[in-house]
Amino acid sequence: MDKLLIEGGIPLAGEIAISGAKNAALPLLCAALLTREPLTLTNVPDLHDIDTMLKLLVQMGVKVSREKVGAGGTASAAPAAMSGTASVTLDASGLDNPVAPYDLVKTMRAAVLVLGPLAARCGEARVSLPGGCAIGARPVDQHIRGLQAMGAEITVEQGYVHARTTAAGGKLKGARLFTDMVTVTGTENLMMAACLADGESVIENAAREPEVVDLANCLIAMGARISGAGTDVIRIQGVDRLSGTTHRIMPDRIETGTYLCAAAATGGAVRLTNTSSSYLDVVIDKLMDAGCEISLERATINLKAPPRLKAVSIRTAPYPAFPTDMQAQFMAINTVADGTAIMRETIFENRFMHAVELIRLGADIKIDGNTAFVTGVGKLDGATVMATDLRASASLVIAGLAAQGETIVDRIYHLDRGYEQMETKLAALGARVRRVK
Ligand code: UD1
């Protein structure tokens, strides 16, 4: 299993480009299932989760062609490790196997995003239940309930959700869809399903995340009639068919925030290009509260860290509030800040697993239920730590970069799921980071 060896204590400095957003790319790949025409996505990040989703689509009968694009934006024959993001064209005209098997779904919960499009296009879908995951139970009851409201008959057998439409013509029907909590992939699944349903659907309590808006924009370009994406009420007027299009995936706001935190924790100064500050208001505000100087240009964010950060308290909540996917990285910066931060996690019930690992590096963290109290220490000391999930891994890398001496982050396959070429990008910022097998 790969590990990351980090020699800490070096302030990050320099410029890197941010990749396309994983959490936008995954639902967008599934949107290809809704049409018989080719869908081309650009700025697709080169990540394990993308590979998994493509494998899943291929075994359903989708034809995929993928072109790696070099850092300069031109197509290249560079080896995978050196290549940048890619353009992917998906052709689901031959879709003939609306099944998502356990061995693929178990590694990536977002595979559940095929359920809505398959039910809408094929009138049938068999999708393995994603099961639990390290950061909490994460059920998919809201996805299922929404499809039932649209007339799908759903049974759960042998770990699979089996959805079937019963109406004449095999179509779903438009419905009022209310989710008990704000769910990002739930909103995306139901929005995609509603595009091909008979009549109007209204999703209430919809997720307002920018990735939902990116998906809606692509669906609209494919001919869908959607209004209200980005608000908590999304209206979708079903259409008979969608067409193909070309869509550029939005920049990854969580990757952006992660590198900003890495620069902040090391007292560095970085310039991040190919990104956007518009989805990151709260993260940028918190970094400024911590004492960082931040300046924004159109697609570029510059950060200069102070000699010592100030502790910043946060409370995670659905967009536009502070993202749960940035909580672990902020815990890392608070471990070396001046003062005590109170960090409240309200989305996932078990998302503090990085805390025990940060403590191994010398951090002072007390956990009480969904609240962590983090008191900054003068310095962290390198140690061997273990990554437990994607964002937890990122927080350990940040802490390792800030720590004195060598840190080994074990089980970095989590990082490969969601960060494109992390060690290459960190090295470009002057970090001493090495991947060892
Ligand atoms: C998405 C993101 C993930 C992020 C999360 C919260 C993707 C691919 N992943 O995950 O990175 O951390 O949003 O911003 O976009 N819930 C239920 N029943 C459901 C659905 C959700 O109880 O049917 C609960 C979850 O357990 C969780 C909360 O609702 O407590 C929010 O989860 P949700 O927004 O659905 O997360 P994901 O869409 O899986």
XYZ file of N, CA and C in Angstrom, residues 81-328:
744
model
N 1.022 9.511 -14.789
C 1.471 10.241 -13.614
C 1.816 11.690 -13.928
N 2.188 11.953 -15.187
C 2.600 13.301 -15.558
C 1.473 14.104 -16.208
N 0.395 13.415 -16.572
C -0.631 14.110 -17.336
C -1.552 14.883 -16.416
N -2.253 15.855 -16.993
C -3.182 16.637 -16.198
C -4.583 16.103 -16.352
N -5.548 16.993 -16.346
C -6.939 16.574 -16.431
C -7.270 16.132 -17.850
N -8.445 15.573 -18.024
C -8.767 14.932 -19.280
C -10.108 15.390 -19.820
N -10.299 15.045 -21.073
C -11.614 15.225 -21.667
C -12.189 13.817 -21.863
N -13.433 13.644 -21.517
C -14.060 12.330 -21.602
C -15.336 12.450 -22.426
N -15.484 11.548 -23.409
C -16.736 11.505 -24.171
C -17.445 10.192 -23.869
N -18.720 10.316 -23.533
C -19.515 9.138 -23.163
C -20.653 8.995 -24.156
N -20.835 7.750 -24.619
C -21.903 7.486 -25.574
C -22.745 6.351 -25.004
N -23.930 6.696 -24.524
C -24.780 5.696 -23.867
C -25.886 5.204 -24.801
N -25.632 5.276 -26.127
C -26.667 4.800 -27.052
C -26.845 3.286 -26.933
N -25.776 2.587 -26.523
C -25.865 1.128 -26.421
C -26.109 0.639 -24.997
N -26.594 1.514 -24.134
C -26.851 1.147 -22.724
C -27.776 -0.073 -22.657
N -27.290 -1.187 -22.112
C -28.123 -2.395 -22.109
C -28.085 -3.162 -20.797
N -27.356 -2.641 -19.804
C -27.245 -3.391 -18.551
C -27.379 -2.420 -17.369
N -28.626 -2.082 -16.983
C -28.811 -1.046 -15.958
C -28.527 -1.559 -14.541
N -27.314 -2.047 -14.356
C -26.956 -2.670 -13.078
C -25.666 -2.049 -12.548
N -25.635 -1.748 -11.246
C -24.401 -1.278 -10.599
C -24.012 -2.310 -9.544
N -23.002 -3.141 -9.857
C -22.686 -4.256 -8.967
C -21.940 -3.828 -7.699
N -22.058 -4.673 -6.686
C -21.491 -4.382 -5.371
C -20.004 -4.065 -5.417
N -19.237 -4.846 -6.198
C -17.780 -4.676 -6.135
C -17.337 -3.297 -6.594
N -18.142 -2.604 -7.398
C -17.785 -1.235 -7.782
C -18.405 -0.212 -6.819
N -19.659 -0.461 -6.429
C -20.350 0.505 -5.555
C -19.687 0.582 -4.180
N -19.179 -0.567 -3.693
C -18.642 -0.582 -2.325
C -17.451 0.365 -2.163
N -16.733 0.633 -3.254
C -15.557 1.497 -3.120
C -15.913 2.969 -3.274
N -17.132 3.248 -3.711
C -17.472 4.652 -3.966
C -18.971 4.855 -3.842
N -19.361 5.505 -2.769
C -20.768 5.699 -2.485
C -21.490 6.474 -3.599
N -20.753 7.390 -4.259
C -21.387 8.225 -5.282
C -21.913 7.400 -6.454
N -21.577 6.098 -6.500
C -22.110 5.235 -7.553
C -23.634 5.198 -7.516
N -24.205 5.547 -6.381
C -25.668 5.563 -6.263
C -26.278 6.588 -7.233
N -25.438 7.489 -7.760
C -25.910 8.516 -8.700
C -26.393 7.934 -10.033
N -26.158 6.651 -10.279
C -26.678 6.063 -11.526
C -28.151 5.679 -11.380
N -28.613 5.593 -10.132
C -29.971 5.082 -9.887
C -31.045 5.927 -10.584
N -31.022 7.227 -10.369
C -32.047 8.110 -10.950
C -32.018 8.093 -12.476
N -30.831 8.341 -13.083
C -30.774 8.333 -14.548
C -31.200 6.996 -15.156
N -30.800 5.868 -14.538
C -31.167 4.562 -15.097
C -32.678 4.348 -15.016
N -33.265 4.678 -13.864
C -34.719 4.498 -13.712
C -35.445 5.349 -14.753
N -34.941 6.559 -14.996
C -35.610 7.462 -15.935
C -35.456 6.995 -17.378
N -34.264 6.538 -17.731
C -34.006 6.201 -19.148
C -34.446 4.775 -19.481
N -34.197 3.814 -18.566
C -34.457 2.403 -18.887
C -35.749 1.902 -18.243
N -36.300 2.663 -17.310
C -37.488 2.180 -16.594
C -37.125 1.098 -15.602
N -35.855 0.872 -15.423
C -35.412 -0.197 -14.521
C -33.971 0.057 -14.093
N -33.646 -0.291 -12.851
C -32.252 -0.182 -12.386
C -32.044 -1.143 -11.226
N -30.862 -1.735 -11.193
C -30.479 -2.559 -10.038
C -29.142 -2.026 -9.540
N -29.185 -1.418 -8.372
C -27.987 -0.739 -7.869
C -27.677 -1.256 -6.474
N -26.459 -1.710 -6.286
C -26.072 -2.221 -4.971
C -26.168 -1.102 -3.943
N -26.623 -1.447 -2.743
C -26.655 -0.456 -1.662
C -25.222 -0.109 -1.303
N -24.919 1.194 -1.116
C -23.529 1.556 -0.818
C -23.067 1.088 0.561
N -24.002 0.839 1.459
C -23.588 0.382 2.794
C -22.992 1.512 3.607
N -22.411 1.154 4.746
C -21.848 2.189 5.626
C -20.523 2.673 5.078
N -19.988 3.710 5.649
C -18.639 4.119 5.275
C -18.009 4.752 6.492
N -16.717 5.017 6.391
C -15.970 5.423 7.581
C -16.537 6.662 8.268
N -17.162 7.580 7.516
C -17.579 8.816 8.172
C -19.028 8.799 8.645
N -19.667 7.656 8.593
C -21.028 7.598 9.132
C -21.873 6.598 8.365
N -23.128 6.463 8.780
C -24.005 5.444 8.195
C -24.354 5.784 6.738
N -24.616 7.034 6.457
C -24.901 7.533 5.103
C -25.919 6.686 4.328
N -27.161 6.639 4.806
C -28.177 5.881 4.066
C -28.594 6.583 2.764
N -29.359 5.868 1.925
C -29.848 6.472 0.670
C -31.382 6.481 0.644
N -31.979 6.495 1.842
C -33.443 6.441 1.927
C -34.122 7.604 1.181
N -33.483 8.769 1.157
C -34.118 9.929 0.515
C -34.130 9.771 -1.008
N -33.080 9.159 -1.537
C -33.029 8.897 -2.985
C -34.203 7.955 -3.332
N -34.339 6.908 -2.510
C -35.355 5.878 -2.779
C -36.758 6.467 -2.659
N -36.973 7.225 -1.578
C -38.305 7.802 -1.350
C -38.708 8.727 -2.491
N -37.744 9.493 -2.995
C -38.033 10.414 -4.095
C -38.444 9.657 -5.348
N -37.719 8.586 -5.652
C -38.067 7.820 -6.859
C -39.427 7.137 -6.689
N -39.719 6.717 -5.462
C -41.048 6.122 -5.223
C -42.136 7.153 -5.486
N -41.899 8.384 -5.023
C -42.892 9.443 -5.245
C -43.083 9.688 -6.741
N -42.066 9.360 -7.540
C -42.171 9.537 -9.000
C -42.727 8.276 -9.669
N -43.231 7.372 -8.866
C -43.933 6.214 -9.416
C -43.071 4.975 -9.594
N -41.827 5.003 -9.150
C -41.007 3.789 -9.283
C -41.383 2.808 -8.182
N -41.416 1.551 -8.557
C -41.647 0.498 -7.554
C -40.264 0.068 -7.079
N -40.043 0.110 -5.784
C -38.688 -0.179 -5.315
C -38.684 -1.336 -4.320
N -37.823 -2.283 -4.576
C -37.622 -3.349 -3.598
C -36.133 -3.398 -3.261
N -35.856 -3.836 -2.048
C -34.456 -4.004 -1.678
C -34.251 -5.484 -1.394
N -33.455 -6.120 -2.238
C -33.227 -7.561 -2.097
C -31.751 -7.864 -2.229
N -31.262 -8.712 -1.362
C -29.861 -9.165 -1.404
C -28.878 -8.010 -1.578
N -29.173 -6.923 -0.861
C -28.249 -5.789 -0.873
C -28.359 -4.898 -2.095
N -29.348 -5.163 -2.927
C -29.536 -4.336 -4.129
C -30.852 -3.568 -4.061
N -30.814 -2.313 -4.517
C -32.052 -1.557 -4.713
C -32.509 -1.862 -6.138
N -33.735 -2.341 -6.252
C -34.264 -2.642 -7.577
C -35.404 -1.664 -7.844
N -35.225 -0.779 -8.817
C -36.262 0.210 -9.141
C -36.876 -0.147 -10.486
N -38.212 -0.076 -10.538
C -38.910 -0.367 -11.797
C -40.044 0.616 -11.974
N -40.196 1.157 -13.170
C -41.343 2.037 -13.383
C -42.506 1.174 -13.847
N -43.707 1.525 -13.376
C -44.857 0.684 -13.699
C -45.797 1.366 -14.688
N -45.640 2.692 -14.847
C -46.555 3.424 -15.739
C -46.372 2.969 -17.188
N -47.436 3.139 -17.993
C -47.360 2.790 -19.415
C -46.226 3.596 -20.054
N -45.437 2.984 -20.905
C -44.315 3.674 -21.547
C -43.070 3.665 -20.684
N -43.182 3.118 -19.481
C -42.016 2.963 -18.604
C -41.458 4.268 -18.067
N -42.270 5.338 -18.090
C -41.740 6.633 -17.650
C -41.995 6.875 -16.170
N -41.107 7.643 -15.571
C -41.388 8.148 -14.226
C -42.382 9.285 -14.388
N -43.067 9.619 -13.286
C -43.965 10.779 -13.411
C -43.521 11.901 -12.476
N -43.713 13.113 -12.929
C -43.316 14.283 -12.142
C -43.989 14.263 -10.782
N -43.318 14.784 -9.761
C -43.883 14.740 -8.403
C -43.290 15.857 -7.556
N -43.921 16.105 -6.420
C -43.345 17.023 -5.429
C -42.404 16.181 -4.570
N -41.166 16.585 -4.511
C -40.158 15.777 -3.824
C -39.596 16.589 -2.677
N -39.788 16.107 -1.471
C -39.288 16.832 -0.302
C -38.314 15.923 0.431
N -37.074 16.371 0.624
C -36.123 15.528 1.348
C -36.056 15.978 2.811
N -35.944 15.009 3.704
C -35.959 15.292 5.148
C -34.751 16.116 5.577
N -33.637 15.882 4.889
C -32.443 16.695 5.174
C -31.873 17.138 3.829
N -30.967 18.087 3.869
C -30.358 18.527 2.609
C -29.382 17.439 2.179
N -29.611 16.850 1.025
C -28.689 15.823 0.532
C -28.223 16.184 -0.877
N -26.901 16.199 -1.039
C -26.314 16.656 -2.298
C -26.571 15.631 -3.404
N -26.097 14.397 -3.205
C -26.297 13.401 -4.271
C -27.780 13.038 -4.393
N -28.525 13.139 -3.297
C -29.976 12.893 -3.361
C -30.630 13.900 -4.305
N -30.303 15.181 -4.137
C -30.850 16.227 -5.015
C -30.445 15.955 -6.466
N -29.177 15.572 -6.662
C -28.681 15.355 -8.029
C -29.377 14.163 -8.682
N -29.536 13.082 -7.922
C -30.188 11.881 -8.443
C -31.617 12.199 -8.876
N -32.340 12.908 -8.005
C -33.753 13.175 -8.295
C -33.888 14.195 -9.426
N -32.983 15.165 -9.469
C -33.029 16.155 -10.551
C -32.812 15.458 -11.901
N -31.843 14.533 -11.946
C -31.586 13.826 -13.210
C -32.793 12.967 -13.591
N -33.356 12.261 -12.604
C -34.507 11.399 -12.899
C -35.668 12.228 -13.425
N -35.885 13.399 -12.823
C -37.046 14.219 -13.178
C -36.955 14.790 -14.594
N -35.723 14.876 -15.126
C -35.548 15.462 -16.467
C -36.344 14.710 -17.525
N -36.458 13.375 -17.372
C -37.152 12.574 -18.395
C -38.522 12.091 -17.906
N -38.994 12.630 -16.771
C -40.291 12.179 -16.238
C -41.424 12.895 -16.972
N -42.610 12.353 -16.807
C -43.815 12.958 -17.389
C -44.279 14.100 -16.499
N -44.251 15.327 -16.977
C -44.788 16.436 -16.187
C -43.748 17.093 -15.293
N -44.251 17.920 -14.368
C -43.347 18.750 -13.564
C -42.982 18.092 -12.232
N -41.716 18.226 -11.849
C -41.271 17.823 -10.510
C -40.762 19.061 -9.788
N -40.967 19.060 -8.477
C -40.440 20.154 -7.661
C -39.653 19.518 -6.514
N -38.350 19.824 -6.449
C -37.539 19.315 -5.334
C -37.485 20.423 -4.285
N -38.040 20.135 -3.114
C -37.998 21.115 -2.028
C -36.915 20.707 -1.044
N -36.370 21.693 -0.333
C -35.233 21.445 0.569
C -34.029 20.918 -0.230
N -33.917 21.390 -1.470
C -32.842 20.930 -2.361
C -31.482 21.433 -1.877
N -30.447 20.664 -2.176
C -29.075 21.111 -1.877
C -28.740 22.274 -2.805
N -28.026 23.275 -2.268
C -27.689 24.475 -3.055
C -26.223 24.473 -3.471
N -25.541 23.340 -3.268
C -24.102 23.260 -3.555
C -23.819 23.641 -5.006
N -22.680 24.299 -5.249
C -22.312 24.692 -6.625
C -22.250 23.499 -7.586
N -21.957 22.304 -7.057
C -21.879 21.121 -7.926
C -23.269 20.764 -8.469
N -24.318 21.054 -7.686
C -25.694 20.830 -8.153
C -25.979 21.785 -9.312
N -25.490 23.018 -9.170
C -25.716 24.027 -10.220
C -24.947 23.641 -11.486
N -23.728 23.138 -11.321
C -22.933 22.725 -12.480
C -23.666 21.611 -13.243
N -24.199 20.655 -12.478
C -24.956 19.561 -13.110
C -26.182 20.121 -13.832
N -26.909 21.014 -13.163
C -28.120 21.581 -13.776
C -27.758 22.314 -15.067
N -26.653 23.054 -15.060
C -26.257 23.792 -16.267
C -25.982 22.848 -17.431
N -25.338 21.728 -17.130
C -25.063 20.749 -18.190
C -26.373 20.130 -18.687
N -27.249 19.778 -17.751
C -28.537 19.170 -18.141
C -29.347 20.154 -19.003
N -29.305 21.429 -18.621
C -30.037 22.447 -19.405
C -29.456 22.516 -20.823
N -28.122 22.444 -20.918
C -27.488 22.450 -22.248
C -27.876 21.204 -23.043
N -28.256 20.131 -22.334
C -28.690 18.898 -23.008
C -30.183 18.960 -23.380
N -30.833 20.053 -22.988
C -32.247 20.211 -23.343
C -33.205 20.074 -22.169
N -32.686 19.893 -20.963
C -33.574 19.767 -19.798
C -34.175 21.120 -19.452
N -35.359 21.070 -18.836
C -36.020 22.332 -18.443
C -35.997 22.418 -16.920
N -34.966 23.091 -16.431
C -34.731 23.157 -14.979
C -34.645 24.622 -14.576
N -35.306 24.975 -13.478
C -35.100 26.321 -12.933
C -34.917 26.213 -11.420
N -34.206 27.153 -10.875
C -34.061 27.211 -9.410
C -32.839 26.499 -8.867
N -31.988 25.906 -9.712
C -30.784 25.239 -9.184
C -29.915 26.291 -8.496
N -29.440 25.957 -7.302
C -28.695 26.942 -6.511
C -29.581 27.554 -5.433
N -30.899 27.280 -5.514
C -31.810 27.667 -4.430
C -32.346 26.367 -3.816
N -33.186 26.489 -2.783
C -33.652 25.242 -2.168
C -34.944 24.707 -2.793
N -35.399 25.332 -3.870
C -36.537 24.769 -4.620
C -36.135 24.683 -6.088
N -36.064 23.454 -6.595
C -35.692 23.249 -8.004
C -36.915 22.703 -8.743
N -37.255 23.345 -9.838
C -38.395 22.886 -10.652
C -37.873 22.272 -11.944
N -38.414 21.121 -12.268
C -37.976 20.429 -13.488
C -39.223 20.048 -14.288
N -39.260 20.514 -15.516
C -40.347 20.129 -16.419
C -39.806 18.991 -17.273
N -40.385 17.808 -17.151
C -39.848 16.657 -17.885
C -39.929 16.855 -19.397
N -38.940 16.310 -20.104
C -38.952 16.355 -21.574
C -38.845 14.913 -22.084
N -39.148 14.697 -23.384
C -39.137 13.327 -23.923
C -37.721 12.793 -24.100
N -36.815 13.679 -24.508
C -35.450 13.214 -24.719
C -34.456 14.331 -24.462
N -33.248 13.931 -24.121
C -32.157 14.900 -23.961
C -31.147 14.646 -25.068
N -30.387 15.684 -25.397
C -29.368 15.525 -26.441
C -27.978 15.573 -25.818
N -26.960 15.393 -26.648
C -25.587 15.488 -26.154
C -25.146 16.940 -26.067
N -24.025 17.172 -25.426
C -23.455 18.521 -25.382
C -21.984 18.397 -24.973
N -21.310 19.544 -24.881
C -19.955 19.572 -24.314
C -19.997 20.492 -23.111
N -19.448 20.032 -22.006
C -19.541 20.823 -20.769
C -18.197 20.809 -20.052
N -17.765 21.998 -19.597
C -16.520 22.091 -18.823
C -16.844 22.018 -17.336
N -16.214 21.085 -16.653
C -16.489 20.872 -15.223
C -15.900 22.021 -14.392
N -16.641 22.458 -13.406
C -16.198 23.574 -12.540
C -14.923 23.188 -11.772
N -14.168 24.189 -11.302
C -12.970 23.892 -10.506
C -13.334 23.271 -9.159
N -12.398 22.524 -8.618
C -12.660 21.817 -7.354
C -12.464 22.772 -6.172
N -13.582 23.145 -5.540
C -13.483 24.127 -4.440
C -12.837 23.491 -3.209
N -12.980 22.187 -3.044
C -12.398 21.548 -1.858
C -10.887 21.370 -2.047
N -10.474 21.021 -3.271
C -9.033 20.958 -3.539
C -8.421 22.347 -3.335
N -9.097 23.375 -3.833
C -8.615 24.751 -3.660
C -8.444 25.055 -2.180
N -9.480 24.788 -1.403
C -9.435 25.066 0.035
C -8.341 24.274 0.723
N -8.111 23.051 0.272
C -7.089 22.203 0.890
C -5.698 22.806 0.706
N -5.383 23.274 -0.533
C -4.059 23.876 -0.755
C -3.934 25.222 -0.043
N -5.029 25.949 0.080
C -4.970 27.204 0.854
C -4.616 26.887 2.305
N -5.235 25.835 2.846
C -4.942 25.439 4.237
C -3.492 24.967 4.368
N -3.010 24.230 3.371
C -1.627 23.733 3.435
C -0.657 24.909 3.459
N -0.936 25.931 2.650
C -0.070 27.120 2.643
C -0.188 27.844 3.984
N -1.414 27.953 4.496
C -1.632 28.659 5.768
C -0.884 27.966 6.906
N -0.996 26.636 6.962
C -0.403 25.886 8.080
C 1.119 25.956 8.077
N 1.705 26.152 6.888
C 3.175 26.148 6.813
C 3.750 27.569 6.799
N 2.892 28.578 6.951
C 3.385 29.963 6.908
C 3.833 30.355 5.509
N 3.193 29.794 4.498
C 3.643 29.983 3.120
C 2.895 31.059 2.357
N 3.180 31.111 1.060
C 2.511 32.066 0.159
C 2.303 31.353 -1.167
N 1.043 31.169 -1.568
C 0.791 30.422 -2.808
C -0.168 31.167 -3.712
N -0.123 30.747 -4.983
C -1.015 31.290 -5.999
C -1.695 30.096 -6.658
N -3.015 30.039 -6.567
C -3.763 28.922 -7.144
C -4.511 29.421 -8.368
N -4.253 28.787 -9.510
C -4.891 29.226 -10.752
C -5.949 28.213 -11.180
N -6.698 28.555 -12.228
C -7.712 27.675 -12.793
C -8.796 27.352 -11.765
N -9.053 28.301 -10.853
C -10.042 28.042 -9.809
C -11.024 29.200 -9.763
N -11.826 29.245 -8.723
C -12.744 30.361 -8.562
C -12.973 30.568 -7.076
N -13.013 31.831 -6.677
C -13.253 32.105 -5.263
C -14.753 32.143 -4.986
N -15.566 32.142 -6.046
C -16.984 32.441 -5.813
C -17.704 31.340 -5.017
N -17.165 30.123 -4.990
C -17.829 29.074 -4.207
C -17.177 28.897 -2.848
N -16.257 29.787 -2.518
C -15.422 29.543 -1.341
C -15.491 30.665 -0.322
N -16.541 31.493 -0.406
C -16.616 32.690 0.436
C -16.316 32.404 1.900
N -16.991 31.400 2.448
C -16.889 31.178 3.890
C -15.499 30.658 4.260
N -14.928 29.834 3.387
C -13.585 29.292 3.643
C -12.555 30.427 3.596
N -12.699 31.291 2.613
C -11.776 32.430 2.493
C -11.930 33.379 3.689
N -13.171 33.626 4.095
C -13.397 34.488 5.278
C -12.705 33.904 6.508
N -12.829 32.591 6.680
C -12.232 31.948 7.869
C -10.697 32.016 7.808
N -10.144 31.855 6.609
C -8.680 31.942 6.492
C -8.213 33.373 6.771
N -9.030 34.349 6.386
C -8.673 35.739 6.694
C -8.804 35.971 8.204
N -9.835 35.396 8.825
C -9.953 35.490 10.297
C -8.711 34.890 10.961
N -8.143 33.869 10.323
C -6.947 33.208 10.894
C -5.699 34.067 10.698
N -5.840 35.158 9.936
C -4.710 36.084 9.774
C -4.069 36.034 8.403
N -4.635 35.241 7.471
C -4.031 35.148 6.129
C -4.432 36.359 5.297
N -3.509 36.785 4.441
C -3.837 37.820 3.450
C -4.261 37.101 2.180
N -5.434 37.462 1.678
C -5.912 36.770 0.466
C -6.288 37.801 -0.571
N -5.800 37.619 -1.784
C -6.248 38.508 -2.858
C -6.777 37.643 -3.993
N -7.807 38.177 -4.657
C -8.513 37.397 -5.669
C -8.383 38.063 -7.020
N -8.087 37.255 -8.030
C -8.186 37.728 -9.404
C -9.265 36.864 -10.028
N -9.471 36.959 -11.313
C -10.616 36.281 -11.919
C -10.644 34.770 -11.608
N -9.615 34.047 -12.013
C -9.623 32.601 -11.769
C -8.453 32.202 -10.874
N -7.964 33.164 -10.113
C -6.745 32.948 -9.326
C -6.956 33.414 -7.890
N -6.410 32.653 -6.954
C -6.462 33.056 -5.545
C -5.025 33.081 -5.017
N -4.638 34.193 -4.400
C -3.315 34.301 -3.776
C -3.505 34.306 -2.273
N -2.670 33.552 -1.577
C -2.722 33.546 -0.104
C -1.329 33.738 0.450
N -1.246 34.607 1.469
C 0.019 34.778 2.195
C -0.314 34.580 3.667
N 0.376 33.642 4.270
C 0.063 33.308 5.671
C 0.841 34.205 6.626
N 0.293 34.431 7.833
C 1.031 35.191 8.849
C 2.067 34.274 9.506
N 3.009 34.811 10.283
C 3.978 33.941 10.968
C 3.274 32.939 11.885
N 2.189 33.365 12.557
C 1.413 32.408 13.369
C -0.077 32.645 13.122
N -0.792 31.555 12.852
C -2.230 31.671 12.589
C -2.990 31.914 13.892
N -4.210 32.466 13.768
C -5.116 32.550 14.923
C -6.127 31.410 14.797
N -6.539 30.850 15.934
C -7.518 29.756 15.908
C -8.838 30.268 15.323
N -9.492 29.430 14.500
C -10.804 29.818 13.965
C -11.832 28.722 14.249
N -12.941 29.133 14.843
C -14.026 28.188 15.130
C -14.904 28.053 13.897
N -15.425 26.856 13.700
C -16.314 26.644 12.553
C -17.463 25.727 12.947
N -18.516 25.791 12.146
C -19.646 24.867 12.303
C -20.025 24.439 10.894
N -19.957 23.142 10.623
C -20.268 22.691 9.264
C -21.781 22.655 9.057
N -22.200 22.938 7.845
C -23.632 22.881 7.485
C -23.696 22.903 5.957
N -24.881 22.590 5.388
C -24.976 22.596 3.931
C -24.623 23.961 3.342
N -24.231 23.974 2.056
C -23.872 25.201 1.343
C -25.007 26.215 1.455
N -24.754 27.503 1.646
C -23.464 28.183 1.563
C -22.681 28.258 2.878
N -23.064 27.476 3.883
C -22.320 27.493 5.149
C -21.001 26.738 4.997
N -20.277 26.582 6.083
C -18.940 25.982 6.019
C -19.025 24.502 5.617
N -18.282 24.077 4.577
C -18.417 22.696 4.080
C -17.805 21.645 5.004
N -18.534 20.578 5.206
C -17.994 19.463 6.009
C -16.714 18.922 5.375
N -16.601 19.028 4.049
C -15.412 18.510 3.368
C -14.162 19.360 3.627
N -14.306 20.490 4.342
C -13.139 21.302 4.714
C -12.873 21.251 6.228
N -13.700 20.510 6.943
C -13.557 20.505 8.414
C -12.217 19.930 8.861
N -11.819 18.803 8.269
C -10.580 18.134 8.703
C -9.358 19.016 8.416
